[in-house]
PDB file of C-alpha atoms in Angstrom:
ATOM      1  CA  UNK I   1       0.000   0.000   0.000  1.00  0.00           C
ATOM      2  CA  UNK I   2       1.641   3.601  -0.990  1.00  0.00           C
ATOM      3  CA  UNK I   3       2.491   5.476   2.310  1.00  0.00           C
ATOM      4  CA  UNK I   4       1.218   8.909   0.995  1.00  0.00           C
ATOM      5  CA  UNK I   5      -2.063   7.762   1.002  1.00  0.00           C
ATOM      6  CA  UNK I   6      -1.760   6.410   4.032  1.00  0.00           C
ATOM      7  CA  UNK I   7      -2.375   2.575   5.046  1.00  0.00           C
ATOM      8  CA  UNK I   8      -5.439   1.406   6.790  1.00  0.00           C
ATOM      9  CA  UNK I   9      -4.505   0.334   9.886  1.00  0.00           C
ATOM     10  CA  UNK I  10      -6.896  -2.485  10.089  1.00  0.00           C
ATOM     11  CA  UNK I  11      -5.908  -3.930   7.023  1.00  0.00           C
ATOM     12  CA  UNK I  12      -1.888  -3.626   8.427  1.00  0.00           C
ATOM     13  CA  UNK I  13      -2.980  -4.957  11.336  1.00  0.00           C
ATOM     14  CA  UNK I  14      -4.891  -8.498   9.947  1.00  0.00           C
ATOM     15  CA  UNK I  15      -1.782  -8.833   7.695  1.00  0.00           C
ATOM     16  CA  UNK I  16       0.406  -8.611  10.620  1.00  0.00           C
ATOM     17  CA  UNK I  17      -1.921 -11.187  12.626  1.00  0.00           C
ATOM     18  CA  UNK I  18      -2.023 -13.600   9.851  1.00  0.00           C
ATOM     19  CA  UNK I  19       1.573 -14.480   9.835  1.00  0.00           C
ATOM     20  CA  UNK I  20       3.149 -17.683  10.290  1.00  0.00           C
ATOM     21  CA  UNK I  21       6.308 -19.244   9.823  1.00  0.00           C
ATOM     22  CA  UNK I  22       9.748 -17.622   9.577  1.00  0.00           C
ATOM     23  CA  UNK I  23       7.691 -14.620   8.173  1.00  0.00           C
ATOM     24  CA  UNK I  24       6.479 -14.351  11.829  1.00  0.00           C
ATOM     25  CA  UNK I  25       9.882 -14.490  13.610  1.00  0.00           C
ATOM     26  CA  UNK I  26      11.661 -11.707  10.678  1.00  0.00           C
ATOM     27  CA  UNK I  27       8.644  -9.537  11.355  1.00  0.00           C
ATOM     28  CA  UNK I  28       8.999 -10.071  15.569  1.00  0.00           C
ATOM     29  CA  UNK I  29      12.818  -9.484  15.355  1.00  0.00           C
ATOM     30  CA  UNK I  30      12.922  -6.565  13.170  1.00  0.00           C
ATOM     31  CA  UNK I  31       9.935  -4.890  14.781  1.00  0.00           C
ATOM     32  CA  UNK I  32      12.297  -5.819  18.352  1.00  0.00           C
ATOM     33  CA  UNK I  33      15.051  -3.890  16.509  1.00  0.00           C
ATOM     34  CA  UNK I  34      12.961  -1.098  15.738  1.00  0.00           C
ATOM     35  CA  UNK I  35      12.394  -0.739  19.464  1.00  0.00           C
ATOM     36  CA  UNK I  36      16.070  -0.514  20.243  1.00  0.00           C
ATOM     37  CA  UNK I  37      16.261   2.409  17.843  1.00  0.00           C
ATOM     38  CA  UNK I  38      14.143   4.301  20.587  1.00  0.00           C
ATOM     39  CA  UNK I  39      16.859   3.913  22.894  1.00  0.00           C
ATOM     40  CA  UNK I  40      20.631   5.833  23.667  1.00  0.00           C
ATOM     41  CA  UNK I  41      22.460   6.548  21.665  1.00  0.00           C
ATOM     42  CA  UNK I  42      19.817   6.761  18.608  1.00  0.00           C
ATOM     43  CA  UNK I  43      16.619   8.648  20.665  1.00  0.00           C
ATOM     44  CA  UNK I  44      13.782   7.842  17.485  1.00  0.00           C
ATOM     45  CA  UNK I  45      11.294   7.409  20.601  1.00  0.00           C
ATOM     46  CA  UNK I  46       8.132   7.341  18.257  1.00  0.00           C
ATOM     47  CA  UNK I  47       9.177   4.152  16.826  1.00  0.00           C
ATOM     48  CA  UNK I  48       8.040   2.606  19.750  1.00  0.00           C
ATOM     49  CA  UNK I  49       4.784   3.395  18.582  1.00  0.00           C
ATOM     50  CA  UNK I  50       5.204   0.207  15.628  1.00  0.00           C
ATOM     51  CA  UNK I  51       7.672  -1.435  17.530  1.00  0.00           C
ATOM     52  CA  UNK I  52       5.107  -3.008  20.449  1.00  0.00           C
ATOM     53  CA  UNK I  53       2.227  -2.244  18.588  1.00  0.00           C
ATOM     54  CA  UNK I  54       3.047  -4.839  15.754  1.00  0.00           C
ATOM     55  CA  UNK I  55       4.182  -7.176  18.459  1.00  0.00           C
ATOM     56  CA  UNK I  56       0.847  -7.113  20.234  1.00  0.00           C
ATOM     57  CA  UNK I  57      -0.720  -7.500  16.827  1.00  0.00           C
ATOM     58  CA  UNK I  58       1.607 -10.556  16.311  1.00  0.00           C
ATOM     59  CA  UNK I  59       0.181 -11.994  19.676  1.00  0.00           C
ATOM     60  CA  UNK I  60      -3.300 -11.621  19.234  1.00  0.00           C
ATOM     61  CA  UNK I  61      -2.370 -13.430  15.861  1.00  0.00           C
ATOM     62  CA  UNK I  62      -0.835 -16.058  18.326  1.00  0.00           C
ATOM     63  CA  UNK I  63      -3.679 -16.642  20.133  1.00  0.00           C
ATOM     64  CA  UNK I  64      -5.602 -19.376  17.520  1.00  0.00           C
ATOM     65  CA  UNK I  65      -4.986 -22.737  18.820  1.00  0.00           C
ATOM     66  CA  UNK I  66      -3.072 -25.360  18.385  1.00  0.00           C
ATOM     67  CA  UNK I  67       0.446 -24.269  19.885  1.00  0.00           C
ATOM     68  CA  UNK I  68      -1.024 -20.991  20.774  1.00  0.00           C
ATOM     69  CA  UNK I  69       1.498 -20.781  23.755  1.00  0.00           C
ATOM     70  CA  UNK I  70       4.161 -21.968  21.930  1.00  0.00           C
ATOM     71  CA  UNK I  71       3.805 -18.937  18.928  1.00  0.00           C
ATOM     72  CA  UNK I  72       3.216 -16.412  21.606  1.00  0.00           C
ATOM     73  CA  UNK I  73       6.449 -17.793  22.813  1.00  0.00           C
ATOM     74  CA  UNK I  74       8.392 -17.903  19.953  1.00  0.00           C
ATOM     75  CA  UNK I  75       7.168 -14.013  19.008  1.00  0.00           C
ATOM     76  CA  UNK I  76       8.518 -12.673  22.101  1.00  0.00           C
ATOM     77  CA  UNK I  77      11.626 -14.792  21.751  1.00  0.00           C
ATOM     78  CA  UNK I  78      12.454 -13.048  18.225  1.00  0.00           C
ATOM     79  CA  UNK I  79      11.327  -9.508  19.571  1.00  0.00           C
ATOM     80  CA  UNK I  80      13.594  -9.714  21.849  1.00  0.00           C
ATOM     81  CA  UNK I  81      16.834 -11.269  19.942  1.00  0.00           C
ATOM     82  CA  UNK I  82      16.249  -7.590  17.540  1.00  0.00           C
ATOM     83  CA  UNK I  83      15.992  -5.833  20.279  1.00  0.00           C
ATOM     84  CA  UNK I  84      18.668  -6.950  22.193  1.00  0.00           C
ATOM     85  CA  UNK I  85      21.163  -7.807  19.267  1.00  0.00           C
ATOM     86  CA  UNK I  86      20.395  -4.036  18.288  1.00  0.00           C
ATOM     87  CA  UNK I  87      21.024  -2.829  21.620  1.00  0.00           C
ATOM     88  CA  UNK I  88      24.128  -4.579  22.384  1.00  0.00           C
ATOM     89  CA  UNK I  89      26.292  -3.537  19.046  1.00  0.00           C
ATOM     90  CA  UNK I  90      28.428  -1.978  21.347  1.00  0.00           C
ATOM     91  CA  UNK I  91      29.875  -5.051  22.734  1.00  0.00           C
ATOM     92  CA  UNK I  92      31.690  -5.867  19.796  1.00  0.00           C
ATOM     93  CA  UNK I  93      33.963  -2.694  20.686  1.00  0.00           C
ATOM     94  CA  UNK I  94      36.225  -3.980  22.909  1.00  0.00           C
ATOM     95  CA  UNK I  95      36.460  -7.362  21.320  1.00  0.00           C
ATOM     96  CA  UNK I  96      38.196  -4.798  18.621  1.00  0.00           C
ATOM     97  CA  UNK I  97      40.832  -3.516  20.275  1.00  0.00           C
ATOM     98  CA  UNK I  98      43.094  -6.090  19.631  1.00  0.00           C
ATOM     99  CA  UNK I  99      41.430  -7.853  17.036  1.00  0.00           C
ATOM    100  CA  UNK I 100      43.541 -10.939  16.555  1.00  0.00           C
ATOM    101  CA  UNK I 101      42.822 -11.849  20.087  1.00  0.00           C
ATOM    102  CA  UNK I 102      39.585 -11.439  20.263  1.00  0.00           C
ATOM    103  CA  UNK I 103      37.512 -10.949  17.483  1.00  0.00           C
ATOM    104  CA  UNK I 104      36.787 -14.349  16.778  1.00  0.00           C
ATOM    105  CA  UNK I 105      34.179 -14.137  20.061  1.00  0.00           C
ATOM    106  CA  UNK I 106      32.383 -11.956  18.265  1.00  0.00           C
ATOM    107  CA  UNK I 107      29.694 -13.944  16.327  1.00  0.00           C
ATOM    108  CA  UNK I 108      29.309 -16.049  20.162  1.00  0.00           C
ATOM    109  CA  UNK I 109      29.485 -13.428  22.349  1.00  0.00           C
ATOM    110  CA  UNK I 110      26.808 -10.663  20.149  1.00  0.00           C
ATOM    111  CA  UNK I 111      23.956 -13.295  19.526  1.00  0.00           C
ATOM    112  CA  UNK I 112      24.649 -15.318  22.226  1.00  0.00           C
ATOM    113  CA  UNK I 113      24.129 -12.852  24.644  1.00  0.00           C
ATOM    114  CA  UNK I 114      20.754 -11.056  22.822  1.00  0.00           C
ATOM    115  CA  UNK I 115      19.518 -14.532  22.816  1.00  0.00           C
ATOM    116  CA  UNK I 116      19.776 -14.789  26.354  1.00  0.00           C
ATOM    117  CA  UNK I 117      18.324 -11.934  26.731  1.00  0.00           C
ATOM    118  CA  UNK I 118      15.722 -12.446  24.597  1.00  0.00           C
ATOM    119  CA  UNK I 119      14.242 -15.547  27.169  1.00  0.00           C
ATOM    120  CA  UNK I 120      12.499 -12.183  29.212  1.00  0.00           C
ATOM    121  CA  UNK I 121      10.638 -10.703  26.513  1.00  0.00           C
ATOM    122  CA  UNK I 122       9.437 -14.711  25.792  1.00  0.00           C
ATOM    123  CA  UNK I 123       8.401 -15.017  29.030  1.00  0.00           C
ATOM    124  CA  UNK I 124       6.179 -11.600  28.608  1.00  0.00           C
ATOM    125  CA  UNK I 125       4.394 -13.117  26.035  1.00  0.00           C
ATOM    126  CA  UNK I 126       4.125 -16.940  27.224  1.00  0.00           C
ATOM    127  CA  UNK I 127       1.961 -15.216  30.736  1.00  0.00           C
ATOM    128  CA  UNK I 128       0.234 -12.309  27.999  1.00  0.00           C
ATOM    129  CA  UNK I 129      -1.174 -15.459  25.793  1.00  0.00           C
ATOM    130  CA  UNK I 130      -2.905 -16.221  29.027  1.00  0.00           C
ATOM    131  CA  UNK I 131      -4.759 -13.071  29.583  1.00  0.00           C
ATOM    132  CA  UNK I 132      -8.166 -12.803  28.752  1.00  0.00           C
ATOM    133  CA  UNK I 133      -9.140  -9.531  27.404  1.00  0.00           C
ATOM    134  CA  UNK I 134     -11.724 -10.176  24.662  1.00  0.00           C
ATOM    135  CA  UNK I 135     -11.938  -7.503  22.302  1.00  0.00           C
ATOM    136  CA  UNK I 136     -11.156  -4.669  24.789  1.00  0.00           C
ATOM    137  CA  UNK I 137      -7.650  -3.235  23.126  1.00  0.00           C
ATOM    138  CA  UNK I 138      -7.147  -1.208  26.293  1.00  0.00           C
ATOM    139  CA  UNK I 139      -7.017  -3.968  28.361  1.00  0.00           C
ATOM    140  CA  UNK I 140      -4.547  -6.044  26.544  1.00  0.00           C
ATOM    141  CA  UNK I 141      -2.073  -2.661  26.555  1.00  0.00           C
ATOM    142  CA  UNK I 142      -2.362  -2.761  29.607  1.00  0.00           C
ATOM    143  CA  UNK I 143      -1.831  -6.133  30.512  1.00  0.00           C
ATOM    144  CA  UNK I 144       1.171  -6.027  28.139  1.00  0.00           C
ATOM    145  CA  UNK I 145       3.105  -3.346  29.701  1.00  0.00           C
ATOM    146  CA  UNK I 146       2.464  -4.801  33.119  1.00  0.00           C
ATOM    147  CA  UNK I 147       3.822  -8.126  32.127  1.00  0.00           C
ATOM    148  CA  UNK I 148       6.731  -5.943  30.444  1.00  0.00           C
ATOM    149  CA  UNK I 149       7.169  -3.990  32.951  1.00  0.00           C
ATOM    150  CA  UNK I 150       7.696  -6.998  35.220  1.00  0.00           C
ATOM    151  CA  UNK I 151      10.157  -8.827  32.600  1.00  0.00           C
ATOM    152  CA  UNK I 152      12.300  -5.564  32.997  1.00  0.00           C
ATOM    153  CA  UNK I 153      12.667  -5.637  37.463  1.00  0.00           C
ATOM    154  CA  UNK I 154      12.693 -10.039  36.851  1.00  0.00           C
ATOM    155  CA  UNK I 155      15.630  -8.964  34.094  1.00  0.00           C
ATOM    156  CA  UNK I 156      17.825  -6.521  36.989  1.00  0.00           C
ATOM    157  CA  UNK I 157      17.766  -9.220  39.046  1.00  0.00           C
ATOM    158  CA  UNK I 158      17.847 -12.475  37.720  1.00  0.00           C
ATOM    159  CA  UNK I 159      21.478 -14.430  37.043  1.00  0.00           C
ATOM    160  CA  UNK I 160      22.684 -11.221  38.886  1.00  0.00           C
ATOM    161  CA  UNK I 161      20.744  -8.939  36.966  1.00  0.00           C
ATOM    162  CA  UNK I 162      21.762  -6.860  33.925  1.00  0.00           C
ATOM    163  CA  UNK I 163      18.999  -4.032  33.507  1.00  0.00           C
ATOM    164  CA  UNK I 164      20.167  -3.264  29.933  1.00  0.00           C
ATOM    165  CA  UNK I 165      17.741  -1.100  27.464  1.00  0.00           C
ATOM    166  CA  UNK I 166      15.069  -0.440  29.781  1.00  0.00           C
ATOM    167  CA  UNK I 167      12.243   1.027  28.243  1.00  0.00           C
ATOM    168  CA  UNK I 168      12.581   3.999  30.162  1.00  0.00           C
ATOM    169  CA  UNK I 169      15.941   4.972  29.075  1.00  0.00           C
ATOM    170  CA  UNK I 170      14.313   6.455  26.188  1.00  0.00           C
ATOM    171  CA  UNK I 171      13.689   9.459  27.590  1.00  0.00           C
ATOM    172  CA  UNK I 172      16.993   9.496  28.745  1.00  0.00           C
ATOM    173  CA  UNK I 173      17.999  12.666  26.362  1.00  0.00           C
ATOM    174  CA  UNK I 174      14.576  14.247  27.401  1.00  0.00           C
ATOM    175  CA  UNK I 175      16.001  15.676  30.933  1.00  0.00           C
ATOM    176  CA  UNK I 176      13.045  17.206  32.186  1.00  0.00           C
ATOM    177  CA  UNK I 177      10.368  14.043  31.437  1.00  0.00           C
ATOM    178  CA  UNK I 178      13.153  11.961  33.410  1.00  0.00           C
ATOM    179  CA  UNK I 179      12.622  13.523  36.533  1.00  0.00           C
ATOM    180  CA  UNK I 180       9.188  11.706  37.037  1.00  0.00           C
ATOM    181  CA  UNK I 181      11.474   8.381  37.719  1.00  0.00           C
ATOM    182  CA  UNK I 182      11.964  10.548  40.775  1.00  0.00           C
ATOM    183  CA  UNK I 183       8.495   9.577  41.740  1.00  0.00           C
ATOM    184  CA  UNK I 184       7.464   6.252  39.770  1.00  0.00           C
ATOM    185  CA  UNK I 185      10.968   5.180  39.300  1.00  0.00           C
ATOM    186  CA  UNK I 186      12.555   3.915  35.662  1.00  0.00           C
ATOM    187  CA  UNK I 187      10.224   0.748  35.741  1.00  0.00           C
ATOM    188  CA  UNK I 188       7.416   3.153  35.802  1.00  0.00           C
ATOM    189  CA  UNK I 189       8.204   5.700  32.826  1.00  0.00           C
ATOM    190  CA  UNK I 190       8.695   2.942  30.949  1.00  0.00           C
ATOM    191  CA  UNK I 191       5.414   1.507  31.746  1.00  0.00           C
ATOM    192  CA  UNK I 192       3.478   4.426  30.881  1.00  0.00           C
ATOM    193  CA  UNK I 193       5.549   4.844  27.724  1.00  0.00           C
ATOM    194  CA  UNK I 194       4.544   1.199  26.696  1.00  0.00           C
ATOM    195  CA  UNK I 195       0.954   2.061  27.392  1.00  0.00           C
ATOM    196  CA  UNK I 196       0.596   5.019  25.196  1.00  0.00           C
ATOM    197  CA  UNK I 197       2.927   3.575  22.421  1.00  0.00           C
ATOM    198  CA  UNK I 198       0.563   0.826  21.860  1.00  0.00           C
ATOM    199  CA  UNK I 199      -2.349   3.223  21.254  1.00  0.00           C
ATOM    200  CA  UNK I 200      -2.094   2.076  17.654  1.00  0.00           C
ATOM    201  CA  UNK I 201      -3.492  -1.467  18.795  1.00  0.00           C
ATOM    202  CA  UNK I 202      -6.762   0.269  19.253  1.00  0.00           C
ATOM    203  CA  UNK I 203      -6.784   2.267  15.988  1.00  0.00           C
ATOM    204  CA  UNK I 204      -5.978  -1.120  14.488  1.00  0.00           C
ATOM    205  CA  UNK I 205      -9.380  -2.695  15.473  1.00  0.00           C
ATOM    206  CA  UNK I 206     -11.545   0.121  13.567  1.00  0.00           C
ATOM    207  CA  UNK I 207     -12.288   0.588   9.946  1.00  0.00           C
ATOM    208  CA  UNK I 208     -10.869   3.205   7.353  1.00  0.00           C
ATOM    209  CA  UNK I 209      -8.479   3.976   9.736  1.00  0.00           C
ATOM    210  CA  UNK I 210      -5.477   5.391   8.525  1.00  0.00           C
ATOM    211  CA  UNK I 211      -2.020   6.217   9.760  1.00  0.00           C
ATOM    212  CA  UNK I 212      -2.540   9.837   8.474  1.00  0.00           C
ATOM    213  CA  UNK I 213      -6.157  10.033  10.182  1.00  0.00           C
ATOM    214  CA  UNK I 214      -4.829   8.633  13.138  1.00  0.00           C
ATOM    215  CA  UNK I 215      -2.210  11.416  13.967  1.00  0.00           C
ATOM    216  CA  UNK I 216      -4.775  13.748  12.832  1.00  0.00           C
ATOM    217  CA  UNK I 217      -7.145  12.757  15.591  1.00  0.00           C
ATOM    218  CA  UNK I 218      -4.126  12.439  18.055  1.00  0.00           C
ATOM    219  CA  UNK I 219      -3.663  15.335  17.419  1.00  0.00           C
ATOM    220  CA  UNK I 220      -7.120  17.550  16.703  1.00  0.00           C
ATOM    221  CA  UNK I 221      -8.724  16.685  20.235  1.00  0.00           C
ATOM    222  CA  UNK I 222      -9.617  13.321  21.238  1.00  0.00           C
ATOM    223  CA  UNK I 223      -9.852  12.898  24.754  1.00  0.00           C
ATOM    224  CA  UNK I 224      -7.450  10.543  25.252  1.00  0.00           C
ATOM    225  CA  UNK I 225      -4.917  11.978  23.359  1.00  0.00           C
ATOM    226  CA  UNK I 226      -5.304  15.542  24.988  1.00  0.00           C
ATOM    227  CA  UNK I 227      -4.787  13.097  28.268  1.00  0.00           C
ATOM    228  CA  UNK I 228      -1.553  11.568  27.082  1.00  0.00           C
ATOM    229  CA  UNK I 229      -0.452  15.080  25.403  1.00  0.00           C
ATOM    230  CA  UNK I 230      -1.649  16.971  28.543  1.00  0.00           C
ATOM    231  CA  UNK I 231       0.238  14.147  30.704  1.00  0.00           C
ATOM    232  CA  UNK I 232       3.641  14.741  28.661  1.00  0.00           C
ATOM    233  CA  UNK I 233       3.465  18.031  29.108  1.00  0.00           C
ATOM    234  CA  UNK I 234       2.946  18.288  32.410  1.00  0.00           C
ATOM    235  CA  UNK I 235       5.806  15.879  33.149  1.00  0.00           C
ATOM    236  CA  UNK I 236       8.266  17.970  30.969  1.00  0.00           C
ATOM    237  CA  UNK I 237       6.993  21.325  32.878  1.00  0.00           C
ATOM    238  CA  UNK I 238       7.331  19.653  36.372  1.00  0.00           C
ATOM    239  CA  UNK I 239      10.895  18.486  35.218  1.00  0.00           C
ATOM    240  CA  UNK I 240      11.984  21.676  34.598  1.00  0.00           C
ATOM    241  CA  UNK I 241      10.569  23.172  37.435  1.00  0.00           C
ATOM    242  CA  UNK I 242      12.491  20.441  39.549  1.00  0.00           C
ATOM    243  CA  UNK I 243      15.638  21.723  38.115  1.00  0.00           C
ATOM    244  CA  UNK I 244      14.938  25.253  38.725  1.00  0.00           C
ATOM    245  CA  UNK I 245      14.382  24.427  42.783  1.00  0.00           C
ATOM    246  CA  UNK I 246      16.599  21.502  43.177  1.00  0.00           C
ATOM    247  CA  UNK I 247      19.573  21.903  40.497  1.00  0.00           C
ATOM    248  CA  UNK I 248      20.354  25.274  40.996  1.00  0.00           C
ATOM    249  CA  UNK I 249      22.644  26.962  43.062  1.00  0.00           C
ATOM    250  CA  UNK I 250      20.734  27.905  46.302  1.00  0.00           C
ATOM    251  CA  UNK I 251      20.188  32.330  46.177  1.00  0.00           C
ATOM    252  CA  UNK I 252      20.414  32.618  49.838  1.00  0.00           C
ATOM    253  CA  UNK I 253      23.496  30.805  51.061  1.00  0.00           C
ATOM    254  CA  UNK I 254      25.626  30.249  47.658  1.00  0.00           C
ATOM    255  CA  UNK I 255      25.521  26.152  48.339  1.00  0.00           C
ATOM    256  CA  UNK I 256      25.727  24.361  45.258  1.00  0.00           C
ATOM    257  CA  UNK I 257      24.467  20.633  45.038  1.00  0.00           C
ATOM    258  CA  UNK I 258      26.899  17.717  44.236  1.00  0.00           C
ATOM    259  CA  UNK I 259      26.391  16.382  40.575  1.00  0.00           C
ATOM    260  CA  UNK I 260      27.922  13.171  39.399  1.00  0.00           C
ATOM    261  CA  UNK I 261      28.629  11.862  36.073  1.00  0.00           C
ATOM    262  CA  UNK I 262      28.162   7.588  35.655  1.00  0.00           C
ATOM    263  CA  UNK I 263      30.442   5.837  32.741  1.00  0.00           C
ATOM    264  CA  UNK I 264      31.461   8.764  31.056  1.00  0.00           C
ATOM    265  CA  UNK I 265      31.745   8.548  26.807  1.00  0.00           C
ATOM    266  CA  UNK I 266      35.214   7.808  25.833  1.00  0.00           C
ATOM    267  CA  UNK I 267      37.093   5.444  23.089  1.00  0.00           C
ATOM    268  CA  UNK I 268      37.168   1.975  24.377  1.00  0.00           C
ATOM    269  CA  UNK I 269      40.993   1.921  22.779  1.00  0.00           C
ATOM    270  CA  UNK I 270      41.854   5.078  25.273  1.00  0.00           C
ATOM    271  CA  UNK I 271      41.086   2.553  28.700  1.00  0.00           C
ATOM    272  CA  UNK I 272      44.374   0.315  27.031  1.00  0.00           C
ATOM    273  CA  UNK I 273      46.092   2.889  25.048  1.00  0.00           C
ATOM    274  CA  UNK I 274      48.949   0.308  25.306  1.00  0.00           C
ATOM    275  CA  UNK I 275      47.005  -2.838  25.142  1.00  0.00           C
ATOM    276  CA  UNK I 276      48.974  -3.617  21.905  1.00  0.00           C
ATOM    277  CA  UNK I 277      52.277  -3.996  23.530  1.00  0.00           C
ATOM    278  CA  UNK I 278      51.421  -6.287  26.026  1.00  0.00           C
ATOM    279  CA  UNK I 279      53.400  -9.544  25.584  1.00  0.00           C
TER     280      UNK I 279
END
């Protein structure tokens, strides 16, 4: 369907649903690494909008028996290997600083890892293919970004825990919307992120529906999009009004608050400058 006239979401959606086969696992794993394009160092935040909308899409096309389970399963297996293979090209850096030491770990170490990984997001979907929402859209978001929600804290802790490309790290260039995780914590941005980047699962279940009408209505006053708009801004204006009364120098007594920096950007190769010329 040409993009300028703008595809009918319902139609998108069915064709997404109907997939089967290895057509289903490309489609999980590429929407997965769409999702990681949301995240540092690339910021495209609105993909998340596609990203877990076309996987709930793929789940509800899941839920058809036989091997239901097993499909739901396998979706949020191959979500999460894009995602996470996506999200951990950086690993491959220090494998390169002396490359004929190391480099051959990195067709193991890159998938292997995203693959382990990737068990989480399966487990998300293995407990969503039990929920029982009906028809309601909302409350399969909702469900969703509970259960993903969840997979995140199980994913900081489990096997010691590696919290890597949490949904809420999107923001992370947005300074003022990151000072809600002062209140709700990281878990909980990216919760409510989740939620309102699904919206498209809804749009998806109504006719002559387009991607061009849909921002237009986002956009030109429906109540639940002045919500989520009124909701953003509100957290951006109460993040920069945290700044101005807790990241400022204080007027009366010239205290200034401590500020620290974590794992500061620098060339992997200037840690080892002389890693070379080791024996």
């Amino acid at each position: 369907m040409p993009l300028v006239n703008g595809p009918n979401l319902l139609q998108l959606a069915a064709q997404v649903r109907a997939l089967s086969g290895w057509r289903r696992m490309l489609c999980a794993a590429l929407l997965g690494g769409l999702a990681a394009f949301a995240l540092p160092p690339f910021h495209f935040i609105p993909l998340l909008i596609p990203a877990f909308a076309g996987l709930v899409w793929l789940l509800e096309g899941a839920a058809s028996p036989p091997r239901a389970r097993r499909r739901a399963i396998g979706a949020g297996f191959w979500f999460g290997f894009g995602h996470f293979f996506i999200g951990l090209h950086w690993i491959i850096e220090p494998m390169l600083v002396a490359p004929e030491r190391t480099a051959w770990m990195i067709p193991f170490a890159w998938p292997g890892l995203a693959a382990v990984l990737a068990i989480f997001p399966a487990l998300v979907c293995w407990a969503q293919s039990f929920m029982r929402c009906g028809d309601a859209a909302m409350a399969r978001v909702l469900a969703f970004a509970a259960l993903w929600t969840l997979g995140e804290l199980l994913r900081g802790y489990v096997f010691t825990g590696f919290p890597w490309n949490l949904i809420g790290y999107s923001w992370s260039a947005v300074l003022p919307v990151m000072q809600i995780t002062a209140a709700i914590g990281v878990l909980g941005l990216g919760f409510v992120t989740i939620r309102h980047g699904s919206d498209a699962v809804g749009a998806g279940q109504r006719r002559n529906v387009t991607a061009i009408k849909m921002v237009r209505g986002a956009y030109g006053g429906g109540g639940v999009a002045r919500a989520v708009v009124g909701w953003r801004c509100g957290t951006a204006g109460g993040g920069r009004s945290r700044f101005r009364t807790r990241c400022t120098p204080a007027a009366s007594s010239g205290e200034h608050r401590p500020a620290g920096q974590v794992e500061p950007g620098f060339a992997q190769r200037a840690s080892r400058p002389a890693y070379r010329d080791e024996p």
